Amino acid sequence: MRIVVALGGNALLRRGETLSIENQRTNVRRACDHLAPIAAEHELVISHGNGPQVGLLAMQAAAFAGAPPAPLDVLDAQTQGMIGYLIEQELGNRLPFEKPLATLLTMIEVDPTDPAFAHPTKPIGPFYAKEAAEQLSTEFGWSFAEIEGDFRRVVPSPRPRRIFELAQIRWMLDHGAVVICAGGGGIPTAYVENGQLEGVEAVIDKDFATGLLAHDLNADRFVMATDADAVYENWGTDVARPIARAHPDALFERRDEFPEGSMQPKVVAACEFTAASGMPSAIGALEDIDRLITGEAGTVVTVDVDGVVYGPQA
Amino acid sequence: MRIVVALGGNALLRRGETLSIENQRTNVRRACDHLAPIAAEHELVISHGNGPQVGLLAMQAAAFAGAPPAPLDVLDAQTQGMIGYLIEQELGNRLPFEKPLATLLTMIEVDPTDPAFAHPTKPIGPFYAKEAAEQLSTEFGWSFAEIEGDFRRVVPSPRPRRIFELAQIRWMLDHGAVVICAGGGGIPTAYVENGQLEGVEAVIDKDFATGLLAHDLNADRFVMATDADAVYENWGTDVARPIARAHPDALFERRDEFPEGSMQPKVVAACEFTAASGMPSAIGALEDIDRLITGEAGTVVTVDVDGVVYGPQA
């Protein structure tokens, strides 16, 4: 099977951890323990988020007076190198030497008239107290949003329209390589007046980017690995209950029930992939990845059920 | 022909320029104006240096108190993403849409017992006055060396031994892609006791790394694009004169005449490639790249001459 996996935040950094390479490497090692058996058995494409990392690079660049900070597209490219390196090295350490891996820089086209540019929603970087956020907002013109009582920088998150390196990714898969690509949702780019491709100040949602990737690669499975073991109805309340399986049409209709910027984009990406391809997608914990693929864990979106089926798997 | 080009410092940043993305993009555009016709006609592999960039990222990381700075291998990986992105985008803008490009993360094995680890020689980052260098040395434990009256941070620069993504680079070439790889000399890695590959705190010389790449790819030409229009005998004196052509054995014997850390590694890399492969290598200005390939400009190292031939080309 051709399997496309999006690694969410906790695969790289757990909430509350310092954003050190040491912590990220520890988490990447744990993720690769689960991914290596999949890579040995299937065609595997891995994407990853970059919210904390791209925000940190922006902070570091802003803290140094010797050179102007790089724009977000360039910082995105830096995180593709940084995180791709950690994954390629640690996954390689868990596979036979002969198994090839390839980390491919990935640019993705967005629509410069996407309404997302007027409404920054994607949180990046660390959490701040209100006063610190206000100071950064004044100093750098950054936008902030209140998230769970703290403040985080938010940037525009346009929809991905086209993956430029798609053929290159396919060629690598044809040669049996594990491909790491579309990191951080891909580098957002757009055509400007003279037909030139340019970077834009944005961070694409990695679940949307990976869903497009899974679709365009004719993937057999699209898996989003995250903090939660499944999608929950009434998440965070006494009557929360996990969704085991759902038809994409039924779940898509209920997308507004799920938190924006966390579970909602995953639900929408899963529904869109499965509705368009007829192939299952799954949302759940990285530890369960083998059973997410077989449909025995997490929330599986599939055209093989009607409506929504509750209850933990198995 | 299969041509491997190493882009030196001035392809990305001219001496004295602020290390901004804007300046780097301007220089990358200029470089790509010269590279695009080569890409249209030949198989092209592009590598690049990262000295100023990796040093800047280290400074930015050190300036921000919120997270510990990343080690050099991770910063190398970041510069592969950053610079690879600029080159891929700008070269793509100068080629037909159908021409594929691929920027591949590249890890290179070094010998952990390489004597270079005890003698840091590779300059990275900005130039400092003596007092500023001493302060940074005390604060971060960095080594500095005096270079042309100013001080620059120096880090170990071990010899590259093996390029891990070689097959992946070949596959991309087989599909007609321009490949951007081995950026910053490749990410230096070494096997540790338990057989695991790990990053090491170093920056590999990009000319040595690119020479190894050209050799292993069976390149027909190995070109190092730099500030100077040729290798000069008695450089910086009244009796300086350019070397037009040289046999690799004759030039290698005279390698100690050329400045360490700038022309010497280029001379050594050229001689080693040509001696081992029998194919020509060339050192000269990016503006002359078409004539460097045909042997009509710069310094051409070739087995087709005896000794050293002086005089500007044609």
XYZ file of C-alpha atoms in Angstrom:
628
model
C 0.000 0.000 0.000
C 1.003 3.611 -0.552
C 0.583 5.373 2.795
C 0.845 9.113 3.417
C 1.344 10.111 7.061
C 1.137 13.640 8.484
C 3.068 13.994 11.727
C 1.390 16.469 14.047
C 2.781 18.617 16.784
C 3.363 15.958 19.409
C 5.428 13.831 17.073
C 8.065 16.562 17.331
C 7.348 18.443 20.548
C 5.015 17.772 23.447
C 3.031 20.660 24.870
C 5.055 22.481 27.512
C 8.434 21.117 26.427
C 11.294 23.522 25.654
C 11.843 23.768 21.907
C 15.334 22.294 21.972
C 16.826 20.032 19.335
C 17.380 17.482 22.107
C 13.656 17.336 22.912
C 12.696 17.274 19.258
C 15.153 14.484 18.539
C 13.779 12.425 21.436
C 10.265 12.813 20.060
C 11.344 12.117 16.481
C 13.026 8.912 17.690
C 9.797 7.799 19.319
C 7.873 8.604 16.116
C 10.405 6.705 14.008
C 10.098 3.643 16.258
C 6.500 3.475 15.048
C 7.166 4.504 11.444
C 10.060 2.135 10.701
C 7.940 -1.051 10.528
C 5.513 0.770 8.209
C 8.394 1.886 5.973
C 9.676 -1.681 5.796
C 6.331 -3.020 4.596
C 4.699 -0.228 2.573
C 5.397 2.762 0.345
C 5.649 5.564 2.870
C 5.445 9.343 2.490
C 5.911 11.463 5.610
C 4.967 15.097 6.078
C 5.195 17.117 9.275
C 4.036 20.331 10.920
C 6.352 23.231 11.755
C 4.283 25.653 13.848
C 6.519 25.794 16.946
C 9.721 25.642 14.898
C 8.913 28.348 12.345
C 7.762 30.619 15.148
C 10.990 30.027 17.053
C 13.136 30.804 14.004
C 11.192 34.042 13.558
C 11.828 34.939 17.220
C 15.527 34.119 16.954
C 15.872 36.193 13.787
C 14.030 39.110 15.427
C 16.281 38.904 18.500
C 19.492 39.475 16.495
C 20.185 42.980 15.269
C 22.902 42.106 12.728
C 20.631 41.137 9.843
C 16.989 41.649 8.907
C 14.718 38.681 9.755
C 13.865 36.320 6.909
C 10.256 36.182 5.660
C 8.038 33.206 6.506
C 8.507 31.368 3.205
C 12.266 31.254 3.799
C 11.780 30.200 7.435
C 9.412 27.456 6.211
C 12.195 26.258 3.916
C 14.600 26.227 6.877
C 12.226 24.064 8.915
C 11.892 21.614 6.012
C 15.653 21.166 6.178
C 15.825 20.993 9.960
C 12.918 18.651 10.669
C 13.435 16.619 7.508
C 17.010 16.004 8.618
C 15.973 14.752 12.066
C 13.361 12.411 10.576
C 15.573 11.124 7.742
C 18.464 10.432 10.095
C 16.467 8.772 12.863
C 14.255 6.745 10.524
C 17.340 5.692 8.589
C 18.885 4.487 11.853
C 15.912 2.139 12.267
C 15.915 0.701 8.736
C 18.393 -1.478 6.817
C 21.201 0.597 5.291
C 19.942 -0.325 1.814
C 16.544 1.331 2.328
C 16.718 4.729 0.610
C 15.231 7.875 2.151
C 14.771 11.237 0.487
C 13.872 14.596 1.988
C 12.581 16.818 -0.806
C 12.123 20.560 -0.597
C 8.471 21.184 -1.443
C 6.893 24.377 -2.774
C 3.110 24.653 -2.919
C 1.063 27.130 -4.896
C -1.545 29.199 -3.073
C -4.064 31.673 -4.437
C -2.872 35.212 -3.627
C -6.544 36.272 -3.405
C -7.285 33.551 -0.797
C -9.392 35.233 1.910
C -7.055 33.685 4.501
C -4.543 36.489 3.847
C -6.923 38.978 5.459
C -7.600 36.720 8.466
C -4.482 35.248 10.108
C -5.509 32.054 11.934
C -2.517 29.690 12.005
C -0.745 29.765 15.417
C 3.061 29.573 15.310
C 5.820 29.818 17.890
C 5.603 29.852 21.671
C 2.750 30.799 23.991
C 2.937 34.297 25.548
C 1.279 36.200 28.355
C -0.918 39.078 27.187
C 1.621 41.828 27.910
C 4.449 40.073 26.080
C 2.185 39.464 23.087
C 1.181 43.135 22.988
C 4.817 44.179 23.072
C 5.758 41.883 20.171
C 2.728 43.068 18.249
C 3.834 46.684 18.639
C 7.482 45.931 17.864
C 7.126 43.654 14.829
C 3.536 44.183 13.675
C 2.713 40.540 14.358
C -0.876 39.399 14.929
C -1.744 37.452 18.067
C -4.742 35.364 19.082
C -5.870 34.121 22.486
C -5.587 30.327 22.636
C -6.546 28.465 25.800
C -5.844 31.491 28.004
C -2.462 32.375 26.498
C -1.489 34.257 23.365
C 0.191 32.974 20.235
C 1.308 34.636 17.055
C -1.074 33.883 14.177
C -0.284 34.088 10.462
C -2.366 33.626 7.291
C -2.986 30.018 6.282
C -4.177 29.851 2.669
C -5.388 26.627 1.068
C -2.780 24.610 -0.890
C -3.592 24.471 -4.622
C -0.714 22.667 -6.342
C 2.384 20.761 -5.250
C 5.250 21.590 -7.593
C 7.527 18.634 -6.780
C 4.852 15.950 -7.219
C 6.595 14.088 -10.061
C 9.865 14.108 -8.123
C 8.110 12.559 -5.097
C 6.565 9.863 -7.335
C 9.961 9.048 -8.870
C 11.435 8.526 -5.416
C 8.577 6.225 -4.443
C 9.024 4.273 -7.684
C 12.615 3.616 -6.593
C 11.488 2.338 -3.205
C 12.482 5.396 -1.184
C 10.729 6.663 1.903
C 9.927 10.276 1.038
C 9.848 13.132 3.559
C 8.198 16.138 1.932
C 5.633 18.954 2.183
C 7.082 19.779 5.599
C 5.329 22.582 7.437
C 2.529 22.388 4.875
C 4.977 23.138 2.057
C 6.553 26.496 1.248
C 3.717 28.823 0.222
C 4.293 30.414 -3.179
C 2.218 32.293 -5.726
C 2.604 33.538 -9.275
C 3.006 37.295 -9.491
C 2.240 39.586 -12.413
C 5.205 38.734 -14.603
C 4.599 34.992 -14.319
C 7.347 34.566 -11.732
C 6.840 32.293 -8.751
C 7.440 34.036 -5.411
C 7.184 33.089 -1.765
C 4.356 34.514 0.329
C 4.146 35.377 4.039
C 2.018 32.489 5.264
C 2.076 28.976 6.713
C -0.092 26.398 4.948
C -1.989 23.966 7.171
C -0.006 20.727 7.041
C -3.139 18.544 7.132
C -4.596 20.272 4.070
C -1.240 20.092 2.283
C -0.823 16.411 3.156
C -4.387 15.632 2.088
C -3.681 17.187 -1.311
C -0.427 15.216 -1.465
C -2.196 11.934 -0.600
C -4.828 12.637 -3.251
C -2.342 13.540 -5.982
C -0.166 10.509 -5.173
C -3.200 8.178 -5.378
C -2.459 7.040 -1.847
C -4.205 3.984 -0.440
C -4.247 5.464 3.052
C -3.992 8.988 4.462
C -3.116 9.013 8.162
C -2.928 12.031 10.457
C -0.986 11.248 13.632
C -1.815 13.595 16.483
C -2.160 14.025 20.271
C -5.630 12.522 20.485
C -6.414 8.838 19.956
C -9.461 9.699 17.845
C -11.876 12.463 16.834
C -14.289 13.071 19.702
C -17.836 14.347 19.713
C -18.240 16.955 22.495
C -14.479 17.018 23.110
C -13.522 18.372 26.521
C -16.947 17.731 28.086
C -18.379 14.994 30.336
C -20.253 13.509 27.395
C -17.295 13.309 24.995
C -17.297 10.127 22.925
C -14.931 8.906 20.228
C -15.980 8.505 16.626
C -14.820 5.095 15.380
C -15.886 5.332 11.765
C -17.659 7.865 9.621
C -18.741 8.357 6.037
C -16.956 11.446 4.649
C -20.235 13.175 3.757
C -21.693 12.659 7.240
C -18.563 13.843 9.059
C -17.979 16.786 6.722
C -21.482 18.100 7.496
C -20.517 18.225 11.179
C -17.104 19.830 10.677
C -18.042 23.006 12.576
C -18.393 20.992 15.786
C -14.613 20.504 15.911
C -12.081 23.095 17.124
C -10.681 25.356 14.418
C -6.935 25.147 13.989
C -6.695 21.701 15.608
C -9.227 18.925 14.892
C -11.342 20.746 12.305
C -8.720 20.900 9.526
C -7.906 17.224 10.124
C -11.588 16.274 9.815
C -12.003 18.354 6.658
C -8.770 17.024 5.108
C -9.805 13.430 5.870
C -13.298 13.896 4.464
C -12.055 15.598 1.297
C -9.445 12.920 0.619
C -11.801 10.005 1.175
C -14.723 11.581 -0.710
C -12.494 12.269 -3.731
C -10.480 9.046 -3.751
C -12.757 6.474 -2.156
C -9.799 5.422 0.009
C -9.846 5.489 3.819
C -8.236 8.171 5.935
C -7.551 7.923 9.649
C -6.968 10.308 12.556
C -5.401 9.054 15.774
C -2.320 8.512 17.890
C 1.067 7.804 16.365
C 1.462 4.858 18.760
C -1.502 3.230 17.011
C -0.241 3.815 13.464
C -0.312 0.166 12.430
C -3.917 -0.138 13.553
C -4.843 3.236 12.053
C -3.758 1.785 8.719
C -5.805 -1.391 9.153
C -8.790 0.579 10.445
C -8.659 -0.922 13.940
C -7.871 2.271 15.879
C -8.594 5.988 15.833
C -11.265 7.590 13.687
C -11.472 6.065 10.235
C -13.215 8.011 7.482
C -14.454 5.552 4.898
C -17.100 5.219 2.221
C -17.840 1.729 3.606
C -20.106 2.975 6.420
C -23.235 5.080 6.542
C -23.293 8.108 8.845
C -21.212 8.134 11.994
C -20.363 5.112 14.180
C -19.339 5.779 17.805
C -17.298 3.916 20.351
C -13.642 3.131 20.729
C -12.296 0.744 18.136
C -12.100 -2.953 19.022
C 27.219 16.298 -20.468
C 26.753 15.809 -16.748
C 27.986 19.003 -15.059
C 28.428 19.537 -11.331
C 28.702 23.174 -10.242
C 29.707 24.440 -6.800
C 28.419 27.946 -6.121
C 30.833 29.896 -3.964
C 30.308 32.768 -1.618
C 29.719 35.533 -4.118
C 26.998 33.602 -5.892
C 24.916 34.180 -2.750
C 26.439 37.189 -0.997
C 29.076 39.703 -2.046
C 31.702 40.692 0.487
C 30.458 43.587 2.626
C 26.773 43.102 1.834
C 24.255 42.710 4.681
C 23.153 39.087 5.006
C 19.521 39.761 4.132
C 17.281 37.475 2.121
C 16.774 40.371 -0.299
C 20.513 40.579 -1.053
C 20.846 36.817 -1.283
C 17.869 36.592 -3.632
C 19.362 39.293 -5.879
C 22.626 37.355 -6.088
C 20.862 34.015 -6.599
C 18.905 35.574 -9.482
C 22.136 36.688 -11.095
C 23.609 33.214 -10.637
C 20.502 31.600 -12.107
C 20.663 33.862 -15.167
C 23.941 32.091 -15.924
C 22.876 28.617 -14.811
C 19.553 28.420 -16.678
C 21.076 27.995 -20.170
C 23.343 25.260 -18.770
C 20.354 23.487 -17.200
C 18.503 23.634 -20.503
C 21.345 21.946 -22.392
C 23.065 19.619 -19.910
C 22.489 17.429 -16.867
C 23.113 19.879 -14.032
C 23.848 19.347 -10.348
C 24.248 22.452 -8.170
C 25.826 22.644 -4.729
C 26.463 25.767 -2.707
C 28.366 27.108 0.277
C 26.746 28.206 3.531
C 29.479 29.858 5.580
C 27.853 33.282 6.107
C 24.378 31.769 6.481
C 25.185 29.038 8.997
C 27.118 31.561 11.053
C 24.188 33.977 11.013
C 21.728 31.282 12.127
C 24.078 30.426 14.990
C 24.201 34.113 15.997
C 20.423 34.472 15.800
C 19.914 31.331 17.877
C 22.440 32.559 20.458
C 20.718 35.964 20.654
C 17.356 34.484 21.727
C 17.039 33.286 25.302
C 13.838 31.249 24.876
C 15.408 28.064 23.521
C 18.892 26.539 23.421
C 20.772 27.102 20.132
C 20.758 24.237 17.650
C 24.049 22.429 16.915
C 25.871 22.994 13.615
C 24.556 19.869 11.885
C 20.984 21.065 12.389
C 21.883 24.610 11.277
C 23.541 23.102 8.178
C 20.254 21.333 7.453
C 18.395 24.634 7.823
C 20.691 26.336 5.314
C 20.168 23.485 2.827
C 16.437 24.262 2.993
C 16.868 28.027 2.867
C 19.443 28.339 0.093
C 18.080 25.356 -1.838
C 14.699 27.054 -1.857
C 16.060 30.320 -3.258
C 17.991 28.505 -6.002
C 15.164 26.107 -6.912
C 12.623 28.916 -7.122
C 14.745 31.371 -9.078
C 16.190 28.775 -11.446
C 12.683 27.395 -11.989
C 11.542 30.904 -12.905
C 14.126 30.907 -15.686
C 13.294 27.467 -17.128
C 10.228 26.040 -18.880
C 7.573 24.930 -16.360
C 8.072 21.326 -17.488
C 11.727 21.220 -16.423
C 11.826 19.454 -13.049
C 14.035 20.623 -10.186
C 14.760 18.795 -6.959
C 16.416 20.046 -3.796
C 17.589 17.033 -1.819
C 18.672 17.041 1.797
C 22.188 15.594 1.816
C 24.021 13.927 4.690
C 27.714 13.177 4.343
C 29.789 10.809 6.456
C 32.945 12.135 8.066
C 35.585 10.316 10.093
C 35.140 11.194 13.783
C 38.909 10.794 14.215
C 39.623 13.317 11.421
C 42.399 15.602 12.747
C 40.278 18.583 11.603
C 38.186 18.254 14.770
C 41.174 19.380 16.847
C 41.961 22.317 14.518
C 38.960 24.469 13.580
C 39.744 26.204 10.267
C 36.453 26.827 8.430
C 35.297 30.473 8.821
C 31.550 30.985 9.257
C 29.321 33.970 9.943
C 30.160 37.670 9.967
C 33.479 39.466 10.429
C 34.108 40.906 13.918
C 36.498 43.353 15.523
C 38.904 41.764 17.998
C 36.985 42.833 21.132
C 33.658 41.520 19.834
C 35.276 38.220 18.864
C 36.830 37.858 22.320
C 33.471 38.506 23.967
C 31.727 35.852 21.840
C 34.545 33.445 22.496
C 34.120 33.870 26.246
C 30.320 33.719 26.116
C 29.804 30.746 23.783
C 33.176 29.018 23.720
C 33.520 29.664 19.988
C 36.928 29.676 18.273
C 37.960 32.702 16.224
C 40.698 33.276 13.670
C 42.136 36.491 12.266
C 41.289 36.793 8.577
C 42.405 39.832 6.597
C 42.582 42.021 9.715
C 39.189 41.039 11.123
C 38.050 38.058 13.139
C 35.702 35.282 12.134
C 34.359 32.277 13.952
C 36.081 29.080 12.801
C 34.736 25.527 13.126
C 36.182 22.093 12.308
C 36.011 21.102 8.662
C 36.583 17.357 8.284
C 36.988 15.689 4.906
C 33.793 14.234 3.337
C 33.927 10.424 3.077
C 30.559 9.233 1.746
C 27.420 10.886 0.386
C 24.381 9.004 1.656
C 21.819 10.257 -0.880
C 23.907 9.473 -3.974
C 21.435 7.020 -5.530
C 18.582 9.465 -4.968
C 20.543 12.193 -6.767
C 21.225 9.824 -9.681
C 17.550 8.906 -9.955
C 16.578 12.563 -10.223
C 19.174 13.125 -12.954
C 17.884 10.063 -14.803
C 14.461 11.727 -14.865
C 15.916 14.935 -16.303
C 15.768 16.976 -13.113
C 18.188 19.706 -12.125
C 19.403 18.609 -8.700
C 20.361 20.991 -5.896
C 22.185 19.036 -3.196
C 25.174 18.795 -0.840
C 24.446 22.367 0.229
C 26.913 23.822 2.693
C 29.181 20.850 2.041
C 26.468 18.426 3.173
C 25.352 17.773 6.738
C 28.333 16.240 8.566
C 27.457 12.934 10.215
C 29.349 10.026 11.716
C 28.591 6.548 13.005
C 28.783 6.285 16.769
C 29.439 3.210 18.882
C 26.046 1.569 18.549
C 26.058 1.855 14.751
C 23.729 4.850 14.792
C 24.364 7.790 12.469
C 24.604 11.126 14.299
C 25.309 14.714 13.345
C 28.630 16.277 14.293
C 29.593 19.875 15.097
C 31.390 20.831 11.907
C 31.011 22.382 8.472
C 32.416 20.370 5.560
C 34.230 22.331 2.853
C 31.750 22.619 -0.014
C 34.446 22.275 -2.676
C 35.658 18.972 -1.228
C 32.068 17.747 -0.856
C 31.204 18.787 -4.399
C 34.366 17.181 -5.767
C 33.377 13.895 -4.140
C 29.872 14.323 -5.546
C 31.193 14.985 -9.059
C 33.431 11.944 -8.804
C 30.719 9.615 -7.528
C 28.232 10.847 -10.158
C 30.772 10.236 -12.939
C 30.457 13.872 -13.937
C 31.896 15.068 -17.231
C 32.747 18.475 -15.763
C 33.302 19.801 -12.234
C 33.056 23.586 -12.052
C 33.745 25.800 -9.041
C 32.244 29.249 -9.490
C 33.891 31.873 -7.305
C 34.923 35.551 -6.933
C 38.072 35.243 -8.986
C 38.159 34.703 -12.730
C 40.941 32.107 -12.392
C 43.557 30.636 -10.070
C 46.476 33.055 -9.863
C 50.127 32.446 -9.207
C 51.434 35.057 -6.686
C 47.858 36.265 -5.999
C 47.725 39.742 -4.471
C 51.201 40.746 -5.679
C 52.518 42.785 -8.601
C 53.601 39.657 -10.398
C 50.306 37.796 -10.125
C 49.450 35.859 -13.252
C 46.513 33.612 -14.068
C 46.861 29.886 -14.658
C 44.980 28.948 -17.809
C 45.462 25.203 -17.792
C 47.236 22.723 -15.589
C 47.796 19.021 -15.296
C 46.345 17.809 -11.962
C 49.663 16.358 -10.793
C 51.563 19.577 -11.539
C 49.014 21.834 -9.852
C 48.549 19.540 -6.853
C 52.279 19.695 -6.135
C 51.969 23.475 -5.864
C 48.840 23.465 -3.687
C 50.586 25.105 -0.709
C 51.116 28.278 -2.759
C 47.381 29.034 -2.600
C 45.544 30.542 0.381
C 44.082 28.040 2.841
C 40.329 28.221 3.247
C 39.806 29.955 -0.113
C 41.714 28.938 -3.269
C 43.649 25.997 -1.840
C 40.675 23.668 -1.259
C 39.378 24.495 -4.746
C 42.738 23.639 -6.291
C 42.957 20.402 -4.311
C 39.357 19.420 -5.105
C 39.897 20.109 -8.824
C 43.156 18.138 -8.945
C 41.700 15.180 -7.055
C 38.608 14.999 -9.278
C 40.532 15.263 -12.540
C 43.294 12.896 -11.474
C 40.766 10.246 -10.447
C 38.263 10.652 -13.289
C 40.344 11.949 -16.189
C 37.642 14.574 -16.730
C 38.325 18.325 -16.663
C 37.527 20.596 -13.748
C 37.419 24.377 -13.846
C 37.727 27.267 -11.394
C 36.520 30.727 -12.360
C 33.787 33.343 -12.388
C 30.118 32.396 -12.536
C 29.652 34.901 -15.374
C 31.986 32.749 -17.461
C 30.301 29.434 -16.688
C 29.594 28.512 -20.303
C 33.248 29.064 -21.192
C 34.443 27.330 -18.019
C 32.612 24.257 -19.286
C 34.152 24.468 -22.753
C 37.589 25.202 -21.305
C 37.775 28.720 -22.750
C 37.863 30.651 -19.459
C 39.149 30.367 -15.902
C 41.652 27.778 -14.777
C 41.043 24.391 -16.334
C 42.598 21.327 -14.721
C 42.966 18.660 -17.339
C 45.074 15.604 -18.131
C 45.448 16.965 -21.697
C 48.304 19.339 -20.822
C 51.716 18.891 -19.267
C 52.659 21.058 -16.309
C 51.138 24.505 -15.897
C 50.162 26.879 -18.719
C 49.890 30.590 -17.887
C 48.041 33.489 -19.401
C 44.419 34.487 -19.523
C 42.270 32.241 -21.659
C 41.689 33.332 -25.258
